[in-house]
Amino acid sequence: MVKFEHVTKKFGSTKALEDVSFDIEEGDLVFLTGHSGAGKTTLLKLLLRELKPDSGKITIDGVDIATLKNKEVPFYRRKIGIVFQDFKLLYDRTVYENVELALEVAGDNDKRDAKIKKALEEVGLLDKADLFPRQLSGGELQRAVIARAIVANPKLIIADEPTGNLDPVTSRQIVDLLNKTTDSDTTVIMATHNENIVNSLKQHVINLKDGKVSSDKKGGHYIE
């Protein structure tokens, strides 16, 4: 599903990533760990094609994404669900309308209402569809973001520190929701500093240190 082959990315003379290689299978939940500055953000930006590697190859679902033309990149991103730590919801739109936006961007008009309600039901927010983000708790806001990420049935979800601002109980609920999406063969890559969650779930863990892969294990533990 996701394959990095000897990927290096520099910013000036600084190597943000150096000779990074790993394989992620379809339907995996993968934790991307490492201290600040280890290269996690750069890696996620490469996955989103916000950046291109200086060398090496990144293949997503069989496609070398560095070869995509600029006009093809928006269509590629439509196939990815994104979960942000700071939510990035539109506060002048309801929860329903925020989730609907993902389908609008994807150009998906088929059974739109049913898809939105299904996504909201899966995250436990169907009864809050008509509320605005300011009326939700932090955990509910992140659930709304997950609903927006899954509504178009993406093959890949990228989650950047989705539990960073949440309490331990809510954090576990959010990760359990993301883990549940892998049941439908969606691949989830989650950058996190949450040691307890990583260690308790024992999934595929890729640890970065100084821009290099220091550990890549299934059933692994958090490594700083």
mmCIF file of C-alpha atoms in Angstrom:
data_model
loop_
_atom_site.group_PDB
_atom_site.id
_atom_site.type_symbol
_atom_site.label_atom_id
_atom_site.label_comp_id
_atom_site.label_asym_id
_atom_site.label_seq_id
_atom_site.Cartn_x
_atom_site.Cartn_y
_atom_site.Cartn_z
ATOM 1 C CA MET A 1 0.000 0.000 0.000
ATOM 2 C CA VAL A 2 2.693 2.495 1.086
ATOM 3 C CA LYS A 3 6.330 1.986 0.208
ATOM 4 C CA PHE A 4 9.315 4.233 0.854
ATOM 5 C CA GLU A 5 12.517 3.249 -0.946
ATOM 6 C CA HIS A 6 15.727 5.015 0.120
ATOM 7 C CA VAL A 7 13.991 8.385 0.440
ATOM 8 C CA THR A 8 16.091 11.444 1.249
ATOM 9 C CA LYS A 9 14.797 14.993 1.673
ATOM 10 C CA LYS A 10 17.052 17.995 2.306
ATOM 11 C CA PHE A 11 16.385 21.590 3.237
ATOM 12 C CA GLY A 12 19.540 23.376 2.256
ATOM 13 C CA SER A 13 22.411 21.419 3.796
ATOM 14 C CA THR A 14 20.139 19.822 6.424
ATOM 15 C CA LYS A 15 18.865 16.304 5.816
ATOM 16 C CA ALA A 16 15.323 16.085 7.214
ATOM 17 C CA LEU A 17 15.081 12.469 6.042
ATOM 18 C CA GLU A 18 17.990 10.274 5.014
ATOM 19 C CA ASP A 19 17.750 6.952 3.181
ATOM 20 C CA VAL A 20 14.334 6.108 4.648
ATOM 21 C CA SER A 21 12.817 2.774 3.604
ATOM 22 C CA PHE A 22 9.756 0.901 4.893
ATOM 23 C CA ASP A 23 6.658 -0.983 3.726
ATOM 24 C CA ILE A 24 3.120 -0.536 5.047
ATOM 25 C CA GLU A 25 0.474 -3.085 4.137
ATOM 26 C CA GLU A 26 -3.129 -2.335 3.271
ATOM 27 C CA GLY A 27 -5.302 -2.148 6.368
ATOM 28 C CA ASP A 28 -2.422 -1.507 8.764
ATOM 29 C CA LEU A 29 -2.546 0.926 11.663
ATOM 30 C CA VAL A 30 0.952 2.386 11.804
ATOM 31 C CA PHE A 31 2.348 4.597 14.536
ATOM 32 C CA LEU A 32 5.035 7.024 13.411
ATOM 33 C CA THR A 33 7.096 7.973 16.445
ATOM 34 C CA GLY A 34 10.210 9.970 17.279
ATOM 35 C CA HIS A 35 11.253 13.137 19.056
ATOM 36 C CA SER A 36 10.549 16.615 17.700
ATOM 37 C CA GLY A 37 12.744 17.225 14.671
ATOM 38 C CA ALA A 38 13.093 13.521 13.895
ATOM 39 C CA GLY A 39 11.455 13.942 10.485
ATOM 40 C CA LYS A 40 7.822 12.945 11.095
ATOM 41 C CA THR A 41 6.297 16.144 9.689
ATOM 42 C CA THR A 42 8.491 15.988 6.594
ATOM 43 C CA LEU A 43 7.458 12.381 6.027
ATOM 44 C CA LEU A 44 3.766 13.251 6.260
ATOM 45 C CA LYS A 45 4.217 16.161 3.848
ATOM 46 C CA LEU A 46 5.874 13.803 1.397
ATOM 47 C CA LEU A 47 2.904 11.439 1.670
ATOM 48 C CA LEU A 48 0.552 14.325 0.901
ATOM 49 C CA ARG A 49 2.777 15.395 -2.016
ATOM 50 C CA GLU A 50 3.307 18.797 -0.420
ATOM 51 C CA LEU A 51 6.983 17.972 -0.887
ATOM 52 C CA LYS A 52 8.932 15.779 -3.297
ATOM 53 C CA PRO A 53 11.885 13.617 -2.256
ATOM 54 C CA ASP A 54 15.345 14.680 -3.426
ATOM 55 C CA SER A 55 16.108 11.028 -4.041
ATOM 56 C CA GLY A 56 14.383 7.706 -3.598
ATOM 57 C CA LYS A 57 10.861 6.608 -4.416
ATOM 58 C CA ILE A 58 7.483 6.815 -2.669
ATOM 59 C CA THR A 59 4.778 4.466 -3.941
ATOM 60 C CA ILE A 60 1.167 4.739 -2.771
ATOM 61 C CA ASP A 61 -1.191 2.020 -3.942
ATOM 62 C CA GLY A 62 1.160 1.240 -6.806
ATOM 63 C CA VAL A 63 1.653 4.858 -7.931
ATOM 64 C CA ASP A 64 4.984 6.684 -7.757
ATOM 65 C CA ILE A 65 3.583 9.934 -6.380
ATOM 66 C CA ALA A 66 6.650 11.995 -7.289
ATOM 67 C CA THR A 67 5.764 11.472 -10.949
ATOM 68 C CA LEU A 68 2.287 12.995 -10.560
ATOM 69 C CA LYS A 69 1.770 16.168 -12.542
ATOM 70 C CA ASN A 70 0.769 19.241 -10.553
ATOM 71 C CA LYS A 71 -2.767 19.095 -11.944
ATOM 72 C CA GLU A 72 -3.066 15.477 -10.779
ATOM 73 C CA VAL A 73 -2.078 16.170 -7.153
ATOM 74 C CA PRO A 74 -5.507 17.485 -6.013
ATOM 75 C CA PHE A 75 -7.153 14.324 -7.346
ATOM 76 C CA TYR A 76 -4.568 12.189 -5.514
ATOM 77 C CA ARG A 77 -5.254 14.023 -2.234
ATOM 78 C CA ARG A 78 -8.982 13.429 -2.561
ATOM 79 C CA LYS A 79 -8.251 9.766 -1.868
ATOM 80 C CA ILE A 80 -6.619 10.568 1.478
ATOM 81 C CA GLY A 81 -8.383 11.314 4.758
ATOM 82 C CA ILE A 82 -6.542 13.763 7.010
ATOM 83 C CA VAL A 83 -6.915 14.145 10.783
ATOM 84 C CA PHE A 84 -5.254 17.211 12.303
ATOM 85 C CA GLN A 85 -4.383 17.917 15.940
ATOM 86 C CA ASP A 86 -5.903 21.403 15.643
ATOM 87 C CA PHE A 87 -9.035 20.076 13.868
ATOM 88 C CA LYS A 88 -9.174 22.638 10.998
ATOM 89 C CA LEU A 89 -12.966 22.629 11.014
ATOM 90 C CA LEU A 90 -14.982 25.527 9.608
ATOM 91 C CA TYR A 91 -16.601 27.149 12.627
ATOM 92 C CA ASP A 92 -19.356 28.843 10.628
ATOM 93 C CA ARG A 93 -20.622 25.463 9.389
ATOM 94 C CA THR A 94 -22.405 22.707 11.269
ATOM 95 C CA VAL A 95 -20.868 19.327 11.962
ATOM 96 C CA TYR A 96 -22.928 17.893 9.103
ATOM 97 C CA GLU A 97 -21.724 20.620 6.717
ATOM 98 C CA ASN A 98 -18.090 20.133 7.723
ATOM 99 C CA VAL A 99 -18.304 16.439 6.911
ATOM 100 C CA GLU A 100 -20.173 17.203 3.689
ATOM 101 C CA LEU A 101 -17.289 19.409 2.577
ATOM 102 C CA ALA A 102 -15.072 16.355 2.124
ATOM 103 C CA LEU A 103 -17.562 14.899 -0.357
ATOM 104 C CA GLU A 104 -17.847 18.242 -2.152
ATOM 105 C CA VAL A 105 -14.069 18.377 -2.590
ATOM 106 C CA ALA A 106 -14.034 14.785 -3.822
ATOM 107 C CA GLY A 107 -16.851 15.506 -6.279
ATOM 108 C CA ASP A 108 -18.885 12.718 -4.713
ATOM 109 C CA ASN A 109 -22.613 13.416 -5.128
ATOM 110 C CA ASP A 110 -23.884 9.841 -4.918
ATOM 111 C CA LYS A 111 -26.052 9.210 -1.837
ATOM 112 C CA ARG A 112 -24.316 12.089 -0.092
ATOM 113 C CA ASP A 113 -26.767 12.392 2.811
ATOM 114 C CA ALA A 114 -26.598 8.680 3.593
ATOM 115 C CA LYS A 115 -22.787 8.707 3.560
ATOM 116 C CA ILE A 116 -22.597 11.697 5.906
ATOM 117 C CA LYS A 117 -25.048 10.183 8.376
ATOM 118 C CA LYS A 118 -23.202 6.854 8.276
ATOM 119 C CA ALA A 119 -19.867 8.561 9.030
ATOM 120 C CA LEU A 120 -21.383 10.573 11.874
ATOM 121 C CA GLU A 121 -23.011 7.475 13.306
ATOM 122 C CA GLU A 122 -19.702 5.598 13.235
ATOM 123 C CA VAL A 123 -18.037 8.299 15.360
ATOM 124 C CA GLY A 124 -21.036 8.742 17.655
ATOM 125 C CA LEU A 125 -22.022 12.243 16.520
ATOM 126 C CA LEU A 126 -25.225 11.660 14.565
ATOM 127 C CA ASP A 127 -27.225 13.403 17.274
ATOM 128 C CA LYS A 128 -24.945 16.456 17.037
ATOM 129 C CA ALA A 129 -25.051 16.856 13.253
ATOM 130 C CA ASP A 130 -26.749 20.263 13.427
ATOM 131 C CA LEU A 131 -24.456 21.722 16.070
ATOM 132 C CA PHE A 132 -21.567 24.074 15.319
ATOM 133 C CA PRO A 133 -17.971 23.243 16.305
ATOM 134 C CA ARG A 134 -17.983 25.807 19.133
ATOM 135 C CA GLN A 135 -20.729 23.744 20.803
ATOM 136 C CA LEU A 136 -18.593 20.583 20.946
ATOM 137 C CA SER A 137 -15.995 19.305 23.401
ATOM 138 C CA GLY A 138 -12.415 18.631 22.300
ATOM 139 C CA GLY A 139 -13.093 14.928 21.904
ATOM 140 C CA GLU A 140 -16.238 15.614 19.900
ATOM 141 C CA LEU A 141 -14.327 17.995 17.645
ATOM 142 C CA GLN A 142 -11.795 15.281 16.887
ATOM 143 C CA ARG A 143 -14.620 12.810 16.220
ATOM 144 C CA ALA A 144 -16.046 15.286 13.708
ATOM 145 C CA VAL A 145 -12.644 15.475 12.033
ATOM 146 C CA ILE A 146 -12.515 11.678 11.814
ATOM 147 C CA ALA A 147 -16.007 11.611 10.302
ATOM 148 C CA ARG A 148 -14.824 14.099 7.689
ATOM 149 C CA ALA A 149 -11.760 11.945 7.023
ATOM 150 C CA ILE A 150 -13.663 8.670 6.535
ATOM 151 C CA VAL A 151 -16.816 9.867 4.752
ATOM 152 C CA ALA A 152 -15.329 9.484 1.256
ATOM 153 C CA ASN A 153 -14.053 5.984 2.089
ATOM 154 C CA PRO A 154 -10.346 6.762 1.576
ATOM 155 C CA LYS A 155 -7.702 4.091 1.119
ATOM 156 C CA LEU A 156 -5.305 6.029 3.354
ATOM 157 C CA ILE A 157 -5.809 8.169 6.461
ATOM 158 C CA ILE A 158 -2.997 10.377 7.745
ATOM 159 C CA ALA A 159 -3.361 11.509 11.358
ATOM 160 C CA ASP A 160 -0.942 14.108 12.710
ATOM 161 C CA GLU A 161 -0.869 14.020 16.545
ATOM 162 C CA PRO A 162 -4.679 13.588 16.741
ATOM 163 C CA THR A 163 -4.629 13.052 20.513
ATOM 164 C CA GLY A 164 -2.186 15.822 21.381
ATOM 165 C CA ASN A 165 -4.752 18.082 23.056
ATOM 166 C CA LEU A 166 -6.978 15.392 24.575
ATOM 167 C CA ASP A 167 -7.168 13.672 27.947
ATOM 168 C CA PRO A 168 -6.038 10.014 28.207
ATOM 169 C CA VAL A 169 -9.521 8.466 28.083
ATOM 170 C CA THR A 170 -10.627 10.532 25.087
ATOM 171 C CA SER A 171 -7.279 9.923 23.381
ATOM 172 C CA ARG A 172 -7.805 6.183 23.576
ATOM 173 C CA GLN A 173 -11.334 6.520 22.195
ATOM 174 C CA ILE A 174 -10.028 8.511 19.221
ATOM 175 C CA VAL A 175 -7.303 5.974 18.439
ATOM 176 C CA ASP A 176 -9.797 3.128 18.768
ATOM 177 C CA LEU A 177 -11.979 4.893 16.190
ATOM 178 C CA LEU A 178 -9.023 5.214 13.815
ATOM 179 C CA ASN A 179 -8.104 1.578 14.403
ATOM 180 C CA LYS A 180 -11.671 0.553 13.592
ATOM 181 C CA THR A 181 -11.372 2.086 10.109
ATOM 182 C CA THR A 182 -8.710 -0.485 9.250
ATOM 183 C CA ASP A 183 -11.429 -3.152 9.336
ATOM 184 C CA SER A 184 -12.461 -1.913 5.887
ATOM 185 C CA ASP A 185 -8.861 -2.177 4.591
ATOM 186 C CA THR A 186 -8.183 1.524 5.105
ATOM 187 C CA THR A 187 -4.544 2.138 6.016
ATOM 188 C CA VAL A 188 -3.922 4.575 8.885
ATOM 189 C CA ILE A 189 -0.603 6.322 9.512
ATOM 190 C CA MET A 190 -0.590 8.191 12.811
ATOM 191 C CA ALA A 191 2.225 10.427 14.028
ATOM 192 C CA THR A 192 2.155 10.481 17.810
ATOM 193 C CA HIS A 193 4.030 11.089 21.044
ATOM 194 C CA ASN A 194 1.459 9.111 23.040
ATOM 195 C CA GLU A 195 3.621 6.376 24.508
ATOM 196 C CA ASN A 196 0.819 4.679 26.446
ATOM 197 C CA ILE A 197 -1.408 4.190 23.416
ATOM 198 C CA VAL A 198 1.407 2.920 21.202
ATOM 199 C CA ASN A 199 2.544 0.418 23.818
ATOM 200 C CA SER A 200 -0.959 -0.795 24.650
ATOM 201 C CA LEU A 201 -2.057 -1.442 21.065
ATOM 202 C CA LYS A 202 1.202 -3.069 19.894
ATOM 203 C CA GLN A 203 0.681 -2.326 16.215
ATOM 204 C CA HIS A 204 3.192 -1.538 13.476
ATOM 205 C CA VAL A 205 5.581 1.106 14.863
ATOM 206 C CA ILE A 206 8.062 3.063 12.737
ATOM 207 C CA ASN A 207 10.437 5.180 14.799
ATOM 208 C CA LEU A 208 12.446 8.017 13.309
ATOM 209 C CA LYS A 209 15.624 9.401 14.837
ATOM 210 C CA ASP A 210 17.572 12.241 13.247
ATOM 211 C CA GLY A 211 15.831 11.660 9.931
ATOM 212 C CA LYS A 212 16.521 7.932 9.781
ATOM 213 C CA VAL A 213 14.439 4.859 10.570
ATOM 214 C CA SER A 214 15.826 3.600 13.869
ATOM 215 C CA SER A 215 13.186 0.909 14.355
ATOM 216 C CA ASP A 216 10.466 -0.667 12.189
ATOM 217 C CA LYS A 217 8.518 -3.399 13.935
ATOM 218 C CA LYS A 218 5.071 -4.933 13.937
ATOM 219 C CA GLY A 219 3.873 -5.350 17.489
ATOM 220 C CA GLY A 220 6.453 -2.762 18.471
ATOM 221 C CA HIS A 221 6.658 -0.287 21.331
ATOM 222 C CA TYR A 222 7.127 3.438 21.564
ATOM 223 C CA ILE A 223 10.739 4.560 21.197
ATOM 224 C CA GLU A 224 11.774 8.181 21.738
#
